[in-house]
Short mmCIF file of C-alpha atoms in Angstrom, two decimals:
data_model
loop_
_atom_site.label_atom_id
_atom_site.label_comp_id
_atom_site.label_asym_id
_atom_site.label_seq_id
_atom_site.Cartn_x
_atom_site.Cartn_y
_atom_site.Cartn_z
CA UNK A 1 -43.22 32.10 -4.15
CA UNK A 2 -40.51 34.61 -5.06
CA UNK A 3 -39.53 37.45 -2.73
CA UNK A 4 -39.38 41.17 -3.63
CA UNK A 5 -36.15 40.59 -5.53
CA UNK A 6 -37.76 37.95 -7.72
CA UNK A 7 -35.70 35.11 -6.14
CA UNK A 8 -37.05 32.01 -4.35
CA UNK A 9 -36.17 32.30 -0.63
CA UNK A 10 -33.04 30.31 0.13
CA UNK A 11 -33.18 27.51 2.64
CA UNK A 12 -31.46 28.69 5.87
CA UNK A 13 -28.44 26.81 7.21
CA UNK A 14 -25.52 24.87 5.76
CA UNK A 15 -25.90 22.18 3.12
CA UNK A 16 -22.55 20.56 4.01
CA UNK A 17 -22.46 18.58 7.27
CA UNK A 18 -18.65 18.70 7.55
CA UNK A 19 -17.06 22.10 8.09
CA UNK A 20 -14.38 22.59 5.43
CA UNK A 21 -12.52 25.48 3.86
CA UNK A 22 -12.80 26.21 0.11
CA UNK A 23 -9.50 24.47 -0.65
CA UNK A 24 -10.71 21.20 0.87
CA UNK A 25 -13.91 21.40 -1.16
CA UNK A 26 -11.82 22.04 -4.27
CA UNK A 27 -10.00 18.76 -3.49
CA UNK A 28 -13.39 17.01 -3.49
CA UNK A 29 -14.54 18.65 -6.72
CA UNK A 30 -11.24 17.88 -8.46
CA UNK A 31 -11.36 14.24 -7.38
CA UNK A 32 -15.04 13.99 -8.35
CA UNK A 33 -14.19 15.27 -11.84
CA UNK A 34 -11.43 12.69 -12.22
CA UNK A 35 -13.21 9.65 -10.78
CA UNK A 36 -15.72 8.00 -13.10
CA UNK A 37 -16.68 5.62 -10.28
CA UNK A 38 -17.66 8.50 -7.99
CA UNK A 39 -19.66 10.21 -10.72
CA UNK A 40 -21.49 7.00 -11.57
CA UNK A 41 -22.31 6.42 -7.90
CA UNK A 42 -23.53 10.00 -7.48
CA UNK A 43 -25.71 9.78 -10.61
CA UNK A 44 -27.21 6.46 -9.48
CA UNK A 45 -28.11 7.79 -6.02
CA UNK A 46 -29.32 11.18 -7.29
CA UNK A 47 -31.77 9.48 -9.65
CA UNK A 48 -33.58 7.99 -6.63
CA UNK A 49 -32.85 10.24 -3.66
CA UNK A 50 -32.36 13.95 -3.00
CA UNK A 51 -29.16 15.59 -1.70
CA UNK A 52 -27.02 12.48 -2.12
CA UNK A 53 -24.11 14.26 -3.84
CA UNK A 54 -23.81 16.44 -0.72
CA UNK A 55 -23.81 13.26 1.37
CA UNK A 56 -20.93 11.77 -0.68
CA UNK A 57 -18.97 15.02 -0.33
CA UNK A 58 -19.47 14.94 3.43
CA UNK A 59 -18.36 11.30 3.66
CA UNK A 60 -15.23 12.16 1.63
CA UNK A 61 -14.34 15.20 3.76
CA UNK A 62 -14.86 13.27 7.00
CA UNK A 63 -12.28 10.72 5.83
CA UNK A 64 -9.91 13.21 4.18
CA UNK A 65 -9.59 16.16 6.56
CA UNK A 66 -6.91 16.19 9.24
CA UNK A 67 -9.42 17.20 11.93
CA UNK A 68 -12.98 16.93 10.56
CA UNK A 69 -15.76 18.71 12.45
CA UNK A 70 -19.39 17.70 11.99
CA UNK A 71 -21.65 20.75 12.25
CA UNK A 72 -24.27 21.00 14.97
CA UNK A 73 -27.82 20.22 13.94
CA UNK A 74 -28.84 23.85 14.55
CA UNK A 75 -26.34 24.97 11.88
CA UNK A 76 -27.79 22.74 9.18
CA UNK A 77 -30.38 23.38 6.51
CA UNK A 78 -33.43 21.27 7.46
CA UNK A 79 -33.25 19.28 4.22
CA UNK A 80 -29.66 18.16 5.06
CA UNK A 81 -30.28 17.05 8.65
CA UNK A 82 -30.43 13.44 7.49
CA UNK A 83 -26.99 13.80 5.84
CA UNK A 84 -25.67 15.33 9.03
CA UNK A 85 -26.96 12.40 11.10
CA UNK A 86 -25.34 9.86 8.74
CA UNK A 87 -21.95 11.60 8.81
CA UNK A 88 -22.09 12.05 12.58
CA UNK A 89 -22.71 8.31 13.00
CA UNK A 90 -19.89 7.53 10.55
CA UNK A 91 -17.52 9.66 12.62
CA UNK A 92 -18.71 7.98 15.83
CA UNK A 93 -18.28 4.45 14.47
CA UNK A 94 -15.73 2.29 16.34
CA UNK A 95 -13.61 1.77 13.22
CA UNK A 96 -13.53 5.39 12.06
CA UNK A 97 -10.17 6.19 13.69
CA UNK A 98 -8.63 3.15 11.98
CA UNK A 99 -10.11 4.28 8.66
CA UNK A 100 -8.65 7.76 8.98
CA UNK A 101 -5.18 6.33 9.52
CA UNK A 102 -5.41 5.15 5.92
CA UNK A 103 -7.30 8.12 4.41
CA UNK A 104 -6.41 11.39 6.20
CA UNK A 105 -4.66 13.70 3.77
CA UNK A 106 -4.90 11.16 0.92
CA UNK A 107 -7.72 12.10 -1.49
CA UNK A 108 -7.48 8.84 -3.41
CA UNK A 109 -7.81 6.71 -0.26
CA UNK A 110 -10.68 8.90 0.98
CA UNK A 111 -12.50 8.41 -2.33
CA UNK A 112 -11.85 4.67 -2.09
CA UNK A 113 -13.45 4.72 1.36
CA UNK A 114 -16.55 6.48 -0.01
CA UNK A 115 -16.91 3.88 -2.75
CA UNK A 116 -16.51 1.10 -0.19
CA UNK A 117 -19.24 2.66 1.97
CA UNK A 118 -21.63 2.86 -0.99
CA UNK A 119 -23.45 -0.50 -0.55
CA UNK A 120 -24.38 0.24 3.06
CA UNK A 121 -25.36 3.84 2.23
CA UNK A 122 -27.43 2.70 -0.75
CA UNK A 123 -29.40 0.29 1.40
CA UNK A 124 -29.85 2.92 4.11
CA UNK A 125 -31.16 5.50 1.64
CA UNK A 126 -33.68 3.06 0.23
CA UNK A 127 -35.01 2.25 3.70
CA UNK A 128 -35.23 5.83 4.96
CA UNK A 129 -36.76 7.67 2.01
CA UNK A 130 -39.77 8.86 4.13
CA UNK A 131 -37.36 10.50 6.59
CA UNK A 132 -35.82 12.66 3.89
CA UNK A 133 -39.24 13.43 2.42
CA UNK A 134 -40.29 14.74 5.84
CA UNK A 135 -37.13 16.89 6.01
CA UNK A 136 -37.78 18.29 2.54
CA UNK A 137 -41.37 19.16 3.49
CA UNK A 138 -40.16 20.88 6.63
CA UNK A 139 -37.72 22.92 4.55
CA UNK A 140 -40.44 23.82 2.07
CA UNK A 141 -42.81 24.79 4.91
CA UNK A 142 -40.20 27.11 6.39
CA UNK A 143 -39.53 28.71 2.99
CA UNK A 144 -43.24 29.20 2.38
CA UNK A 145 -43.98 30.78 5.75
CA UNK A 146 -45.05 33.97 3.96
CA UNK A 147 -47.24 32.31 1.34
CA UNK A 148 -51.08 32.40 1.36
CA UNK A 149 -52.80 30.38 4.10
CA UNK A 150 -54.23 27.87 1.62
CA UNK A 151 -50.73 26.89 0.41
CA UNK A 152 -49.38 26.66 3.96
CA UNK A 153 -52.30 24.51 5.00
CA UNK A 154 -51.60 22.11 2.15
CA UNK A 155 -47.98 21.84 3.39
CA UNK A 156 -49.27 21.07 6.87
CA UNK A 157 -51.50 18.32 5.56
CA UNK A 158 -48.51 16.79 3.73
CA UNK A 159 -46.41 16.94 6.93
CA UNK A 160 -49.19 15.26 8.89
CA UNK A 161 -49.50 12.54 6.26
CA UNK A 162 -45.75 11.88 6.44
CA UNK A 163 -45.85 11.62 10.23
CA UNK A 164 -48.74 9.18 9.99
CA UNK A 165 -46.88 7.05 7.44
CA UNK A 166 -43.93 6.84 9.82
CA UNK A 167 -46.17 5.96 12.79
CA UNK A 168 -45.13 9.09 14.67
CA UNK A 169 -47.81 11.70 15.30
CA UNK A 170 -46.31 15.13 14.73
CA UNK A 171 -46.78 17.71 17.41
CA UNK A 172 -46.25 21.41 17.40
CA UNK A 173 -43.75 23.18 19.55
CA UNK A 174 -46.34 23.70 22.31
CA UNK A 175 -47.42 20.04 22.30
CA UNK A 176 -50.64 20.47 20.27
CA UNK A 177 -51.45 17.83 17.72
CA UNK A 178 -50.85 18.83 14.16
CA UNK A 179 -54.30 18.60 12.47
CA UNK A 180 -54.06 17.47 8.92
CA UNK A 181 -57.56 18.85 8.42
CA UNK A 182 -56.72 22.50 9.23
CA UNK A 183 -56.33 24.11 5.80
CA UNK A 184 -56.34 27.59 7.25
CA UNK A 185 -53.66 27.03 9.86
CA UNK A 186 -51.12 29.86 10.05
CA UNK A 187 -48.03 29.28 7.90
CA UNK A 188 -45.65 29.46 10.87
CA UNK A 189 -47.62 26.84 12.74
CA UNK A 190 -47.63 24.61 9.64
CA UNK A 191 -43.85 24.92 9.43
CA UNK A 192 -43.53 23.98 13.11
CA UNK A 193 -45.68 20.90 12.57
CA UNK A 194 -43.60 19.89 9.56
CA UNK A 195 -40.32 20.38 11.43
CA UNK A 196 -41.60 18.41 14.41
CA UNK A 197 -42.62 15.58 12.10
CA UNK A 198 -39.18 15.62 10.46
CA UNK A 199 -37.41 15.54 13.84
CA UNK A 200 -39.49 12.63 15.04
CA UNK A 201 -38.91 10.74 11.82
CA UNK A 202 -35.14 11.28 12.08
CA UNK A 203 -35.07 10.21 15.73
CA UNK A 204 -36.99 7.04 14.87
CA UNK A 205 -34.50 6.26 12.09
CA UNK A 206 -31.35 6.93 14.19
CA UNK A 207 -30.74 3.31 15.32
CA UNK A 208 -30.88 2.13 11.71
CA UNK A 209 -28.56 4.93 10.61
CA UNK A 210 -26.07 3.99 13.34
CA UNK A 211 -26.05 0.34 12.31
CA UNK A 212 -25.61 1.22 8.63
CA UNK A 213 -22.80 3.67 9.46
CA UNK A 214 -20.90 1.00 11.39
CA UNK A 215 -21.29 -1.45 8.53
CA UNK A 216 -20.12 1.17 6.03
CA UNK A 217 -17.09 2.10 8.13
CA UNK A 218 -16.05 -1.51 8.65
CA UNK A 219 -16.25 -2.14 4.91
CA UNK A 220 -14.23 1.00 4.16
CA UNK A 221 -11.53 0.00 6.67
CA UNK A 222 -11.25 -3.45 5.09
CA UNK A 223 -11.01 -2.13 1.52
CA UNK A 224 -8.53 0.68 2.24
CA UNK A 225 -6.31 -1.61 4.33
CA UNK A 226 -6.32 -4.28 1.65
CA UNK A 227 -5.29 -1.79 -1.01
CA UNK A 228 -2.58 -0.28 1.20
CA UNK A 229 -1.23 -3.77 1.93
CA UNK A 230 -1.36 -4.59 -1.78
CA UNK A 231 0.71 -1.52 -2.61
CA UNK A 232 3.23 -2.29 0.12
CA UNK A 233 3.51 -5.89 -1.05
CA UNK A 234 4.52 -4.71 -4.50
CA UNK A 235 6.99 -2.19 -3.07
CA UNK A 236 4.98 0.94 -3.87
CA UNK A 237 5.70 3.41 -1.08
CA UNK A 238 3.22 5.90 0.38
CA UNK A 239 5.26 8.86 -0.86
CA UNK A 240 5.27 7.49 -4.40
CA UNK A 241 1.50 6.99 -4.25
CA UNK A 242 0.90 10.56 -3.08
CA UNK A 243 2.84 11.90 -6.08
CA UNK A 244 0.98 9.65 -8.51
CA UNK A 245 -1.91 11.23 -10.50
CA UNK A 246 -5.34 9.86 -9.59
CA UNK A 247 -5.96 8.13 -12.91
CA UNK A 248 -2.54 6.43 -12.85
CA UNK A 249 -3.01 5.30 -9.27
CA UNK A 250 -6.46 3.89 -10.06
CA UNK A 251 -5.08 1.96 -13.05
CA UNK A 252 -2.20 0.63 -10.95
CA UNK A 253 -4.55 -0.53 -8.19
CA UNK A 254 -6.77 -2.28 -10.71
CA UNK A 255 -3.79 -3.99 -12.31
CA UNK A 256 -2.45 -5.16 -8.97
CA UNK A 257 -5.86 -6.52 -7.98
CA UNK A 258 -6.48 -8.35 -11.24
CA UNK A 259 -2.97 -9.26 -12.48
CA UNK A 260 -1.79 -12.81 -12.95
CA UNK A 261 0.10 -12.83 -9.64
CA UNK A 262 -2.47 -10.77 -7.71
CA UNK A 263 -3.51 -13.70 -5.51
CA UNK A 264 0.08 -14.04 -4.29
CA UNK A 265 0.39 -10.45 -3.05
CA UNK A 266 0.50 -11.69 0.57
CA UNK A 267 3.40 -14.02 -0.24
CA UNK A 268 5.25 -11.21 -1.99
CA UNK A 269 4.67 -8.96 1.00
CA UNK A 270 5.91 -11.62 3.44
CA UNK A 271 9.08 -12.08 1.39
CA UNK A 272 9.77 -8.38 1.40
CA UNK A 273 9.13 -8.09 5.14
CA UNK A 274 11.41 -11.05 5.85
CA UNK A 275 14.17 -9.55 3.71
CA UNK A 276 13.76 -6.21 5.47
CA UNK A 277 14.07 -7.95 8.83
CA UNK A 278 17.23 -9.74 7.73
CA UNK A 279 18.72 -6.43 6.62
CA UNK A 280 17.94 -4.98 10.05
CA UNK A 281 19.88 -7.82 11.68
CA UNK A 282 23.05 -6.88 9.85
CA UNK A 283 25.47 -4.98 12.07
CA UNK A 284 27.84 -2.63 10.32
CA UNK A 285 31.38 -2.42 11.69
CA UNK A 286 30.81 -5.47 13.90
CA UNK A 287 33.54 -6.25 16.36
CA UNK A 288 33.87 -9.87 15.28
CA UNK A 289 36.73 -12.15 16.43
CA UNK A 290 39.55 -10.60 18.48
CA UNK A 291 42.89 -11.20 16.76
CA UNK A 292 45.32 -8.88 18.57
CA UNK A 293 46.14 -5.30 19.53
CA UNK A 294 46.49 -2.29 17.26
CA UNK A 295 46.78 1.50 17.55
CA UNK A 296 44.03 4.02 16.86
CA UNK A 297 41.46 6.43 18.33
CA UNK A 298 38.31 4.22 18.56
CA UNK A 299 37.28 4.66 22.19
CA UNK A 300 34.87 1.70 21.98
CA UNK A 301 37.88 -0.67 21.60
CA UNK A 302 40.38 0.91 24.02
CA UNK A 303 42.27 -1.51 26.27
CA UNK A 304 41.49 -1.27 30.02
CA UNK A 305 45.10 -0.39 30.77
CA UNK A 306 44.75 2.72 28.61
CA UNK A 307 41.48 3.72 30.30
CA UNK A 308 43.21 3.42 33.68
CA UNK A 309 45.30 6.49 32.76
CA UNK A 310 42.16 8.61 33.01
CA UNK A 311 41.97 7.80 36.73
CA UNK A 312 45.35 9.47 37.37
CA UNK A 313 45.29 13.26 37.00
CA UNK A 314 48.95 13.41 36.01
CA UNK A 315 48.38 10.94 33.08
CA UNK A 316 45.20 12.47 31.62
CA UNK A 317 47.19 14.84 29.42
CA UNK A 318 49.22 11.89 28.11
CA UNK A 319 45.99 10.02 27.28
CA UNK A 320 44.60 13.07 25.47
CA UNK A 321 47.79 13.50 23.45
CA UNK A 322 47.85 9.83 22.40
CA UNK A 323 44.13 9.98 21.54
CA UNK A 324 44.70 13.05 19.35
CA UNK A 325 47.57 11.28 17.59
CA UNK A 326 45.57 8.05 17.12
CA UNK A 327 48.09 6.05 19.15
CA UNK A 328 45.86 4.49 21.82
CA UNK A 329 46.15 0.71 22.19
CA UNK A 330 42.97 -0.91 20.84
CA UNK A 331 41.64 -4.43 20.51
CA UNK A 332 42.00 -5.55 16.88
CA UNK A 333 39.22 -7.72 15.43
CA UNK A 334 38.07 -9.41 12.30
CA UNK A 335 34.33 -9.54 11.55
CA UNK A 336 32.10 -10.68 8.69
CA UNK A 337 31.98 -8.33 5.74
CA UNK A 338 29.56 -8.15 2.89
CA UNK A 339 31.48 -9.30 -0.15
CA UNK A 340 29.15 -8.20 -2.92
CA UNK A 341 29.77 -4.92 -4.73
CA UNK A 342 28.58 -5.67 -8.24
CA UNK A 343 25.07 -6.27 -9.49
CA UNK A 344 22.55 -8.66 -7.97
CA UNK A 345 21.18 -10.88 -10.74
CA UNK A 346 18.15 -13.15 -10.28
CA UNK A 347 17.82 -15.87 -12.92
CA UNK A 348 14.24 -17.14 -12.62
CA UNK A 349 13.09 -20.33 -14.35
CA UNK A 350 9.76 -19.82 -16.15
CA UNK A 351 9.42 -23.25 -17.75
CA UNK A 352 6.01 -24.94 -17.86
CA UNK A 353 6.68 -26.98 -14.72
CA UNK A 354 6.90 -23.77 -12.67
CA UNK A 355 3.10 -23.57 -12.89
CA UNK A 356 2.90 -26.54 -10.52
CA UNK A 357 1.35 -25.78 -7.16
CA UNK A 358 2.74 -26.68 -3.77
CA UNK A 359 1.32 -26.43 -0.24
CA UNK A 360 -1.35 -23.76 0.11
CA UNK A 361 -1.90 -23.68 -3.63
CA UNK A 362 1.21 -21.51 -4.10
CA UNK A 363 2.90 -22.09 -7.43
CA UNK A 364 6.62 -22.47 -7.90
CA UNK A 365 6.53 -19.39 -10.11
CA UNK A 366 4.85 -17.29 -7.39
CA UNK A 367 7.50 -18.31 -4.83
CA UNK A 368 10.32 -17.60 -7.27
CA UNK A 369 8.99 -14.20 -8.35
CA UNK A 370 8.35 -13.18 -4.74
CA UNK A 371 11.94 -14.07 -3.86
CA UNK A 372 13.23 -12.16 -6.90
CA UNK A 373 11.26 -9.02 -5.96
CA UNK A 374 12.73 -9.18 -2.46
CA UNK A 375 16.19 -9.41 -4.04
CA UNK A 376 15.34 -6.29 -6.04
CA UNK A 377 14.65 -4.51 -2.74
CA UNK A 378 17.88 -5.88 -1.32
CA UNK A 379 19.91 -4.55 -4.24
CA UNK A 380 18.33 -1.11 -4.06
CA UNK A 381 18.96 -0.82 -0.31
CA UNK A 382 22.61 -1.71 -0.94
CA UNK A 383 22.76 0.73 -3.91
CA UNK A 384 23.61 -2.11 -6.27
CA UNK A 385 22.25 -2.70 -9.76
CA UNK A 386 19.59 -5.39 -10.07
CA UNK A 387 18.94 -7.53 -13.14
CA UNK A 388 16.09 -9.99 -13.51
CA UNK A 389 16.65 -12.69 -16.13
CA UNK A 390 13.63 -14.83 -17.01
CA UNK A 391 14.55 -18.02 -18.83
CA UNK A 392 13.22 -21.40 -19.92
CA UNK A 393 14.44 -23.20 -23.06
CA UNK A 394 17.72 -22.19 -24.70
CA UNK A 395 15.94 -19.90 -27.16
CA UNK A 396 13.77 -18.12 -24.56
CA UNK A 397 15.29 -15.36 -22.45
CA UNK A 398 14.13 -11.93 -21.28
CA UNK A 399 16.27 -9.44 -19.34
CA UNK A 400 14.96 -6.66 -17.06
CA UNK A 401 17.57 -4.15 -15.84
CA UNK A 402 17.08 -1.88 -12.82
CA UNK A 403 20.13 0.39 -12.40
CA UNK A 404 20.89 1.48 -8.84
CA UNK A 405 20.98 5.18 -9.68
CA UNK A 406 17.48 5.35 -11.17
CA UNK A 407 13.98 4.76 -9.79
CA UNK A 408 12.48 1.33 -10.44
CA UNK A 409 9.28 2.08 -12.40
CA UNK A 410 6.32 0.19 -11.00
CA UNK A 411 5.13 -0.74 -14.48
CA UNK A 412 8.51 -2.30 -15.28
CA UNK A 413 8.56 -4.23 -11.98
CA UNK A 414 5.08 -5.57 -12.73
CA UNK A 415 6.13 -6.57 -16.23
CA UNK A 416 9.06 -8.51 -14.78
CA UNK A 417 6.82 -10.23 -12.22
CA UNK A 418 4.05 -11.15 -14.64
CA UNK A 419 6.10 -12.33 -17.64
CA UNK A 420 6.11 -16.10 -18.17
CA UNK A 421 7.94 -17.69 -21.10
CA UNK A 422 7.00 -21.39 -20.91
CA UNK A 423 8.94 -24.23 -22.51
CA UNK A 424 11.82 -26.35 -21.19
CA UNK A 425 14.82 -25.52 -19.01
CA UNK A 426 18.39 -24.56 -19.93
CA UNK A 427 20.95 -23.20 -17.45
CA UNK A 428 23.67 -22.23 -19.87
CA UNK A 429 22.10 -19.25 -21.61
CA UNK A 430 20.80 -17.37 -18.51
CA UNK A 431 24.03 -17.94 -16.57
CA UNK A 432 26.14 -16.86 -19.55
CA UNK A 433 23.98 -13.74 -19.88
CA UNK A 434 24.46 -13.02 -16.16
CA UNK A 435 28.23 -13.44 -16.40
CA UNK A 436 28.33 -11.16 -19.46
CA UNK A 437 26.45 -8.44 -17.55
CA UNK A 438 28.86 -8.68 -14.62
CA UNK A 439 31.80 -8.54 -17.03
CA UNK A 440 30.35 -5.40 -18.62
CA UNK A 441 29.94 -3.82 -15.19
CA UNK A 442 33.47 -4.79 -14.21
CA UNK A 443 34.98 -3.38 -17.42
CA UNK A 444 33.03 -0.10 -17.40
CA UNK A 445 32.62 0.68 -13.70
CA UNK A 446 35.40 -1.46 -12.15
CA UNK A 447 32.86 -3.13 -9.88
CA UNK A 448 33.34 -6.83 -9.19
CA UNK A 449 32.09 -9.46 -6.80
CA UNK A 450 28.52 -9.57 -8.05
CA UNK A 451 25.93 -12.11 -6.92
CA UNK A 452 23.83 -14.42 -9.10
CA UNK A 453 20.79 -16.26 -7.72
CA UNK A 454 19.52 -19.13 -9.85
CA UNK A 455 15.94 -20.21 -9.02
CA UNK A 456 14.77 -23.33 -10.84
CA UNK A 457 12.69 -26.47 -10.45
CA UNK A 458 14.58 -28.66 -12.90
CA UNK A 459 18.00 -30.07 -13.64
CA UNK A 460 19.76 -29.96 -16.97
CA UNK A 461 23.20 -30.71 -18.34
CA UNK A 462 25.95 -28.27 -19.31
CA UNK A 463 28.79 -28.81 -21.76
CA UNK A 464 32.43 -29.15 -20.80
CA UNK A 465 33.41 -26.16 -22.92
CA UNK A 466 30.77 -23.98 -21.29
CA UNK A 467 31.90 -25.11 -17.82
CA UNK A 468 35.50 -24.07 -18.53
CA UNK A 469 34.37 -20.63 -19.74
CA UNK A 470 32.12 -20.27 -16.70
CA UNK A 471 34.94 -21.04 -14.29
CA UNK A 472 37.25 -18.58 -16.04
CA UNK A 473 34.61 -15.82 -15.78
CA UNK A 474 34.03 -16.58 -12.10
CA UNK A 475 37.77 -16.42 -11.37
CA UNK A 476 38.19 -13.10 -13.19
CA UNK A 477 35.06 -11.38 -11.82
CA UNK A 478 34.87 -12.93 -8.36
CA UNK A 479 31.10 -13.39 -8.37
CA UNK A 480 29.10 -15.92 -6.34
CA UNK A 481 26.28 -18.22 -7.49
CA UNK A 482 23.44 -19.06 -5.11
CA UNK A 483 21.08 -21.85 -6.08
CA UNK A 484 17.44 -22.39 -5.03
CA UNK A 485 15.93 -25.68 -6.22
CA UNK A 486 12.16 -25.20 -5.88
CA UNK A 487 10.35 -28.50 -5.56
CA UNK A 488 13.26 -30.41 -7.14
CA UNK A 489 15.13 -32.41 -4.48
CA UNK A 490 17.14 -34.35 -7.05
CA UNK A 491 18.66 -31.10 -8.33
CA UNK A 492 20.45 -30.65 -5.00
CA UNK A 493 21.65 -34.24 -4.67
CA UNK A 494 25.32 -35.05 -4.41
CA UNK A 495 26.97 -34.92 -7.83
CA UNK A 496 24.21 -32.85 -9.47
CA UNK A 497 24.97 -30.07 -11.93
CA UNK A 498 23.64 -27.43 -9.52
CA UNK A 499 25.84 -28.69 -6.72
CA UNK A 500 28.88 -28.39 -8.96
CA UNK A 501 27.99 -24.89 -10.12
CA UNK A 502 26.72 -23.19 -6.95
CA UNK A 503 28.62 -21.76 -4.00
CA UNK A 504 25.50 -21.93 -1.87
CA UNK A 505 22.65 -24.34 -2.70
CA UNK A 506 19.51 -25.33 -0.86
CA UNK A 507 16.27 -27.18 -1.69
CA UNK A 508 12.90 -25.45 -1.30
CA UNK A 509 10.07 -27.89 -0.58
CA UNK A 510 7.60 -25.81 1.45
CA UNK A 511 6.45 -22.93 -0.73
CA UNK A 512 4.73 -21.24 2.22
CA UNK A 513 8.11 -20.87 3.96
CA UNK A 514 9.72 -17.57 3.02
CA UNK A 515 12.46 -18.00 5.62
CA UNK A 516 13.97 -20.84 3.63
CA UNK A 517 15.80 -18.11 1.70
CA UNK A 518 16.56 -15.91 4.73
CA UNK A 519 20.32 -16.37 4.72
CA UNK A 520 20.47 -15.01 1.16
CA UNK A 521 19.55 -11.61 2.53
CA UNK A 522 22.29 -11.77 5.13
CA UNK A 523 24.96 -12.78 2.63
CA UNK A 524 24.01 -10.70 -0.43
#
C-alpha cells in the first residue's frame, strides 16, 4: 500500500552489511561492470534467491577494504539480516586474515576471492531458502503495519507457516504464541510475530552458515594464494599487477594457468627464488685476500698502528690531517669481481628430445626455460641486456631481446617461454648468433665481457673453420661460455665438443634440482 506521497514505504535499515563510503562502492560497481564472471554469478544466484547481488557486494568489500566493519544487526534492513550473518561469519573465519593479506586494496584479488567463495555460498543459499523467506515476510509485515487488518492477518498466517516449516514456533515479543488462525490480529502484532519467526529461523541456521563461511574462506585463500604464487613465479610483481587493467590481468592469469608450461610454474618460481638467494650472497667490495699495504681513507681497513694514534691526544690532529689527505696506511686486498659487463645470452635447445621427462615428470624443456627465465632476472638486476635464443636444427632459430633500459613485457616473456621449435640440434648457428650480438654491443656501446649460457641435451659436431672464427670472436670480445648438459652425460665427457667450447660445463641429471645451476648466478 502506498503512503500519502504515492510511494511504497521503504524498508528501514541498511541493505549493505559492510559499512563503506561511496568511493569503495564505486570500486565494486566498476569491477562488476568489467567482470563477466561476476555478472554471470550474480545473474545465476538472483534467478533463484533474493538479495544475492547485495551479498556478493558485501563479500567483495569485506575482502577489499583496509578495515572492513560489519554493521550491527539493529542497523540492518530485516530482509538483509541473512546477508549480514553470512558476512559476519566470513569475517570471523580462521582464514580471513590470511585472505585479506592477498586481497586488501586489490580489487582484482577481492573479486577473485568472491568467485572462489561462490560454490560454498551457492550451496548455503540453496539450503537456507526458508530463512530468507522468513526475513522477507518480516520485512513485508513491518512495511504493511498500516494496512487493513485482513492484509496484516494474512501476513501473520504466512509468518506462522514459515516458522512451522522450520520447526521453530514463532513467539511474539511478550512470549505469546503467534496464532496462524488470527486473521484480525493487529498489524503491529503480526509484524512482531513475523520478525520473531525470522530471528528464530536465522538462529537455527547459524551453525550451517558458520560452516559454509569457513569453507568459502578456505577456498578463497587457496585460490588467491595460488594465483599470487603463479604471478610471482613468472616474475610479475605486485606493483605491475596493480597498474594492469582488470581485463588484461584476467587474460594474463588465464594464460598463465592454461599455458603450455603452466604445470611447471612451481619449478620456475623455485629457480627464481634460488637465483635471488644467490644474488643476496654476493658481497660487493669484499675484502678478499690481503696482498700488502696501501694508502687511503677507508677506516674499515686502517692498520692498528694508525688507530693507536687516536689514543694519544698529541697525535690525534696528525691522524685527522692524514685522514683528510687520504694518506692513512690501509690493508690492501684482492677480492673476486664480477667479470661480466655485456649482455647475458641464454641459448636454449628446443629440439624434439627436450620433450623427454625426467624425475618428477619434469621435462628437459621446462628445466631449461626455468633456468633461462632466472637468467633474465639476473641480467635485469645487474642492468645488463638479456637475449634468449631458441634453437634446434641449423635452419631453426628464434631470438628474443630484452634490453636493460626497457621493461620486459610479460607477453614477450611468455612468448619466449612457450615457443618450441622442434627438430634436431645444431650448436653453430645459435652460438654464432650470440657472438654476433655481443660484437654488435661491443662496437656500438663499447661493452664487452658478455656471458653466454648454452643449455642442451644433445651433442653435435662443429667445423674447423667455425671453431677458428669462434675463438677469434672470444679473444676479441672477452665473453665466457657456460654449458649445461641436461640429461646428456656423454656431452660432458672428456674430449666432447662441449668440453672444448665451454669455460664452465656441468651435467644436469636431476631435473628437480634447481641448485645444480646455483654457481651460474654467483659468476654471471
